[in-house]
CSV table of C-alpha atoms in Angstrom, one decimal:
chain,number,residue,atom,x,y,z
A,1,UNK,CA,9.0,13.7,-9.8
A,2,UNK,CA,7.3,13.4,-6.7
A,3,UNK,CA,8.1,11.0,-3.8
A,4,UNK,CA,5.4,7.5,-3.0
A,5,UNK,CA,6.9,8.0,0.1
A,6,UNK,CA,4.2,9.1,3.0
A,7,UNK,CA,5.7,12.1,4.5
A,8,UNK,CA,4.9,12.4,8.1
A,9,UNK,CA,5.6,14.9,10.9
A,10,UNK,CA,5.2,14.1,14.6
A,11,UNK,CA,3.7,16.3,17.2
A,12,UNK,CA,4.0,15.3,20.9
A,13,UNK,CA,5.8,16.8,24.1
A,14,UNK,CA,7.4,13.9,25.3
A,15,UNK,CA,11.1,13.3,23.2
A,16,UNK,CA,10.8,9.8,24.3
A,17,UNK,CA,7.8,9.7,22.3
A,18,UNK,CA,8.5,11.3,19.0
A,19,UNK,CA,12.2,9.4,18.8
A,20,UNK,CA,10.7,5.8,19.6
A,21,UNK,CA,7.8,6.5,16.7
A,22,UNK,CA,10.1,8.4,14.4
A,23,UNK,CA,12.4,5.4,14.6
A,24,UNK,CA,9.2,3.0,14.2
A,25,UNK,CA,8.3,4.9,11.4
A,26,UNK,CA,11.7,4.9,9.7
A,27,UNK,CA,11.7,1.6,9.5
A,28,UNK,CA,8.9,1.6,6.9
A,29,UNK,CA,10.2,1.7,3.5
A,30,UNK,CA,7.0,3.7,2.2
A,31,UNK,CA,7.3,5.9,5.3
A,32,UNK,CA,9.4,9.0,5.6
A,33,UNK,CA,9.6,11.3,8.9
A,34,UNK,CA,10.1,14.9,8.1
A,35,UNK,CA,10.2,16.7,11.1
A,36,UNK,CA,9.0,16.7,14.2
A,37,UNK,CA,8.1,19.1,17.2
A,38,UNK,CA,7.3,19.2,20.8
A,39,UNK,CA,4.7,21.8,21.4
A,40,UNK,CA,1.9,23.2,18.6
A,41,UNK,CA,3.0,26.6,17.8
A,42,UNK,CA,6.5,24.9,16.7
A,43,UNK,CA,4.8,22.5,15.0
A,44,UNK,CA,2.0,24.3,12.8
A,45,UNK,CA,5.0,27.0,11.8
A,46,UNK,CA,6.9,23.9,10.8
A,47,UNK,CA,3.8,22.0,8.9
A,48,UNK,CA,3.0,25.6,7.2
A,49,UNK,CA,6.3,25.8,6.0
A,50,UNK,CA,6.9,22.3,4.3
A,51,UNK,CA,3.5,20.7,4.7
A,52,UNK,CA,3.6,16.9,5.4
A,53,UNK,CA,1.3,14.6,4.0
A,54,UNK,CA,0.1,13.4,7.6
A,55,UNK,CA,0.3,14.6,10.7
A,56,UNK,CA,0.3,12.4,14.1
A,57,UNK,CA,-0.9,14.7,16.8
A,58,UNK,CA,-1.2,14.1,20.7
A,59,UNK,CA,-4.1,16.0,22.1
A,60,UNK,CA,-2.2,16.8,25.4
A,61,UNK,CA,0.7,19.2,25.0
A,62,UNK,CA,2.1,20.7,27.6
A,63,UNK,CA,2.5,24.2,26.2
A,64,UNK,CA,-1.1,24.2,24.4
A,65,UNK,CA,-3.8,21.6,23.0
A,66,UNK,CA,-3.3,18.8,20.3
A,67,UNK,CA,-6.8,19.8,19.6
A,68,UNK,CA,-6.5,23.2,18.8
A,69,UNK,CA,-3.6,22.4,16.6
A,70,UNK,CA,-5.5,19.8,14.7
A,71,UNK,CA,-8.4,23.2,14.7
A,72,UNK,CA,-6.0,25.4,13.1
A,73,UNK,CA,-4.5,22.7,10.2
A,74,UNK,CA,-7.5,22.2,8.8
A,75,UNK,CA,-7.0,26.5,8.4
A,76,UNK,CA,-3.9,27.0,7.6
A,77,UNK,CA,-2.8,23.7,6.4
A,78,UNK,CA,-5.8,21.7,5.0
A,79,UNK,CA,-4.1,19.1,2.3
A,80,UNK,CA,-2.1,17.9,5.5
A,81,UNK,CA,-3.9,14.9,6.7
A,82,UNK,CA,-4.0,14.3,10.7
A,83,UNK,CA,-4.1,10.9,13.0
A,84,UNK,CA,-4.4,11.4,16.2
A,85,UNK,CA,-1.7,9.5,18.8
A,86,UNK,CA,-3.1,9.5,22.2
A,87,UNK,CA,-3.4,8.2,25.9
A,88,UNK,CA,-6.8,9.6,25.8
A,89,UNK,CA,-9.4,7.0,25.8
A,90,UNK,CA,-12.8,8.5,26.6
A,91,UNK,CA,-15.3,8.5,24.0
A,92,UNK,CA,-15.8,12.2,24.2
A,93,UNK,CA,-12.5,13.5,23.6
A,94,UNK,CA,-11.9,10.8,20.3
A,95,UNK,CA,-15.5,12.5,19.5
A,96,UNK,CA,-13.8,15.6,19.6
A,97,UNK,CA,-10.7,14.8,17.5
A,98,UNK,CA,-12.6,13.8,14.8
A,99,UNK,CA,-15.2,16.5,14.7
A,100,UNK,CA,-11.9,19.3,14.9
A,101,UNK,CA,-10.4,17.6,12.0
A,102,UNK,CA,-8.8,14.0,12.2
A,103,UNK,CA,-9.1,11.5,9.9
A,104,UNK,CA,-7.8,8.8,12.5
A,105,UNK,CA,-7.5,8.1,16.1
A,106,UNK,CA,-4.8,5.3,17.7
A,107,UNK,CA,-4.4,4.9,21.6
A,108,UNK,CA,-1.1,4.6,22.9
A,109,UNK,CA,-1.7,1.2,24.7
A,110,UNK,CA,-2.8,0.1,20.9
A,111,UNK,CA,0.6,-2.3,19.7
A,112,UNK,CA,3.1,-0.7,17.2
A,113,UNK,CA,2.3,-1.8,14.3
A,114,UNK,CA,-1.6,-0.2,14.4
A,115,UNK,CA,-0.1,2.9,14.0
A,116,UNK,CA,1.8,2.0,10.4
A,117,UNK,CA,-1.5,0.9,9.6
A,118,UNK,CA,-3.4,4.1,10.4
A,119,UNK,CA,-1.0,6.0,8.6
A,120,UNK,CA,-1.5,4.4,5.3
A,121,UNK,CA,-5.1,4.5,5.6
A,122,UNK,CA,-5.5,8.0,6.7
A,123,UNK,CA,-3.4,8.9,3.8
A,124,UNK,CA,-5.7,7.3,1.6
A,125,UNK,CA,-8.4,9.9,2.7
A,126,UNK,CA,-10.2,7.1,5.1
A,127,UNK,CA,-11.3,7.3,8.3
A,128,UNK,CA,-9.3,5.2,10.8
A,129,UNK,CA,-9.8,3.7,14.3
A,130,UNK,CA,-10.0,0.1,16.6
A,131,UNK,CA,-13.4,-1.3,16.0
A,132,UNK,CA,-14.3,-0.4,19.3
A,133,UNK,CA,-13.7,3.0,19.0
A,134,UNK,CA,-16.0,2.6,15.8
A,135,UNK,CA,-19.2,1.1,17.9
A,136,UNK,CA,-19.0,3.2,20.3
A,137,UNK,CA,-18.7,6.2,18.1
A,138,UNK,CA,-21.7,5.0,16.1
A,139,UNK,CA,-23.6,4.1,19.6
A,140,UNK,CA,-22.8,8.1,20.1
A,141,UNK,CA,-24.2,9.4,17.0
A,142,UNK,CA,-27.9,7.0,17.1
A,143,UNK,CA,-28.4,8.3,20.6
A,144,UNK,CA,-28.7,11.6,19.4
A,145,UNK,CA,-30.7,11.2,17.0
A,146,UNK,CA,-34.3,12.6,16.8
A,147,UNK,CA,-36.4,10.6,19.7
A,148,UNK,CA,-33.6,10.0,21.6
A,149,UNK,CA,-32.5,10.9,24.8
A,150,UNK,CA,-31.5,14.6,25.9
A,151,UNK,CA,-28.2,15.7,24.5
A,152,UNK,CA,-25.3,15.2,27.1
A,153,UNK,CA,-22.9,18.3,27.8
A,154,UNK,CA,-19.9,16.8,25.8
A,155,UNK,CA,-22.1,16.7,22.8
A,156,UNK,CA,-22.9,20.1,22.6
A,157,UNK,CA,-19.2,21.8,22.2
A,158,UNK,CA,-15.6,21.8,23.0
């Protein structure tokens, strides 16, 4: 019999980081933490091996990019689910996240318990984000449409 329990695995370089959230997390009785790693070659081998049901990614890693790991998931890995965990607040780069693969984005500064949130409603398959986040995605995506001003240089590609 399978688990209810959400499996999770945490990527992000900073110890401090991946202890205080794995502790967070194991504090959730529907939540279970089942591994963890520090950089994303570590961490897809781990995922590909025992594949989580979500994964919370940093996009800055200091030995390679959140968002190339969230790239190569969707490959290698794509029942795994991904939320993004970031300090990374410009429009363009949450843009980004979503477009490699990520089903949710939370900002560090966002309070603890957003992030238990996120992970239940990534899980269920929805998309998940503050609601300003939201607007100013949407803002995003009508000013490109037909009519509308030039495309910036962001929009184009990573």
């Amino acid at each position: 019999m399978k688990s209810s329990r959400i499996r999770v695995f945490l990527v992000d370089d900073h110890p401090l980081v991946r202890e205080w959230l794995g502790n967070l997390l194991r504090l959730q009785p529907d939540l279970d933490v089942c591994g963890e790693a520090g950089d994303p070659t570590a961490a897809l081998a781990a995922i590909i091996d025992r594949p989580p049901d979500i994964a919370v990614v940093d996009l800055s890693l200091k030995q390679g990019s959140g968002l190339d790991l969230i790239k190569a998931l969707r490959l290698q890995a794509p029942g795994v689910r991904i939320l993004v965990l970031s300090m990374h607040e410009e429009i363009s780069d949450i843009e980004r996240a979503f477009r490699a693969g990520a089903l949710g984005y939370v900002m560090k500064r966002e309070s603890t318990g957003q992030i238990v949130g996120a992970i239940c409603q990534v899980h269920a398959g929805k998309f998940y984000a503050d609601a300003a986040v939201l607007t100013a995605l949407a803002e995003r995506s009508l000013s490109r449409l037909p009519g509308s001003a030039a495309a910036t240089p962001e929009s184009l590609s990573d």
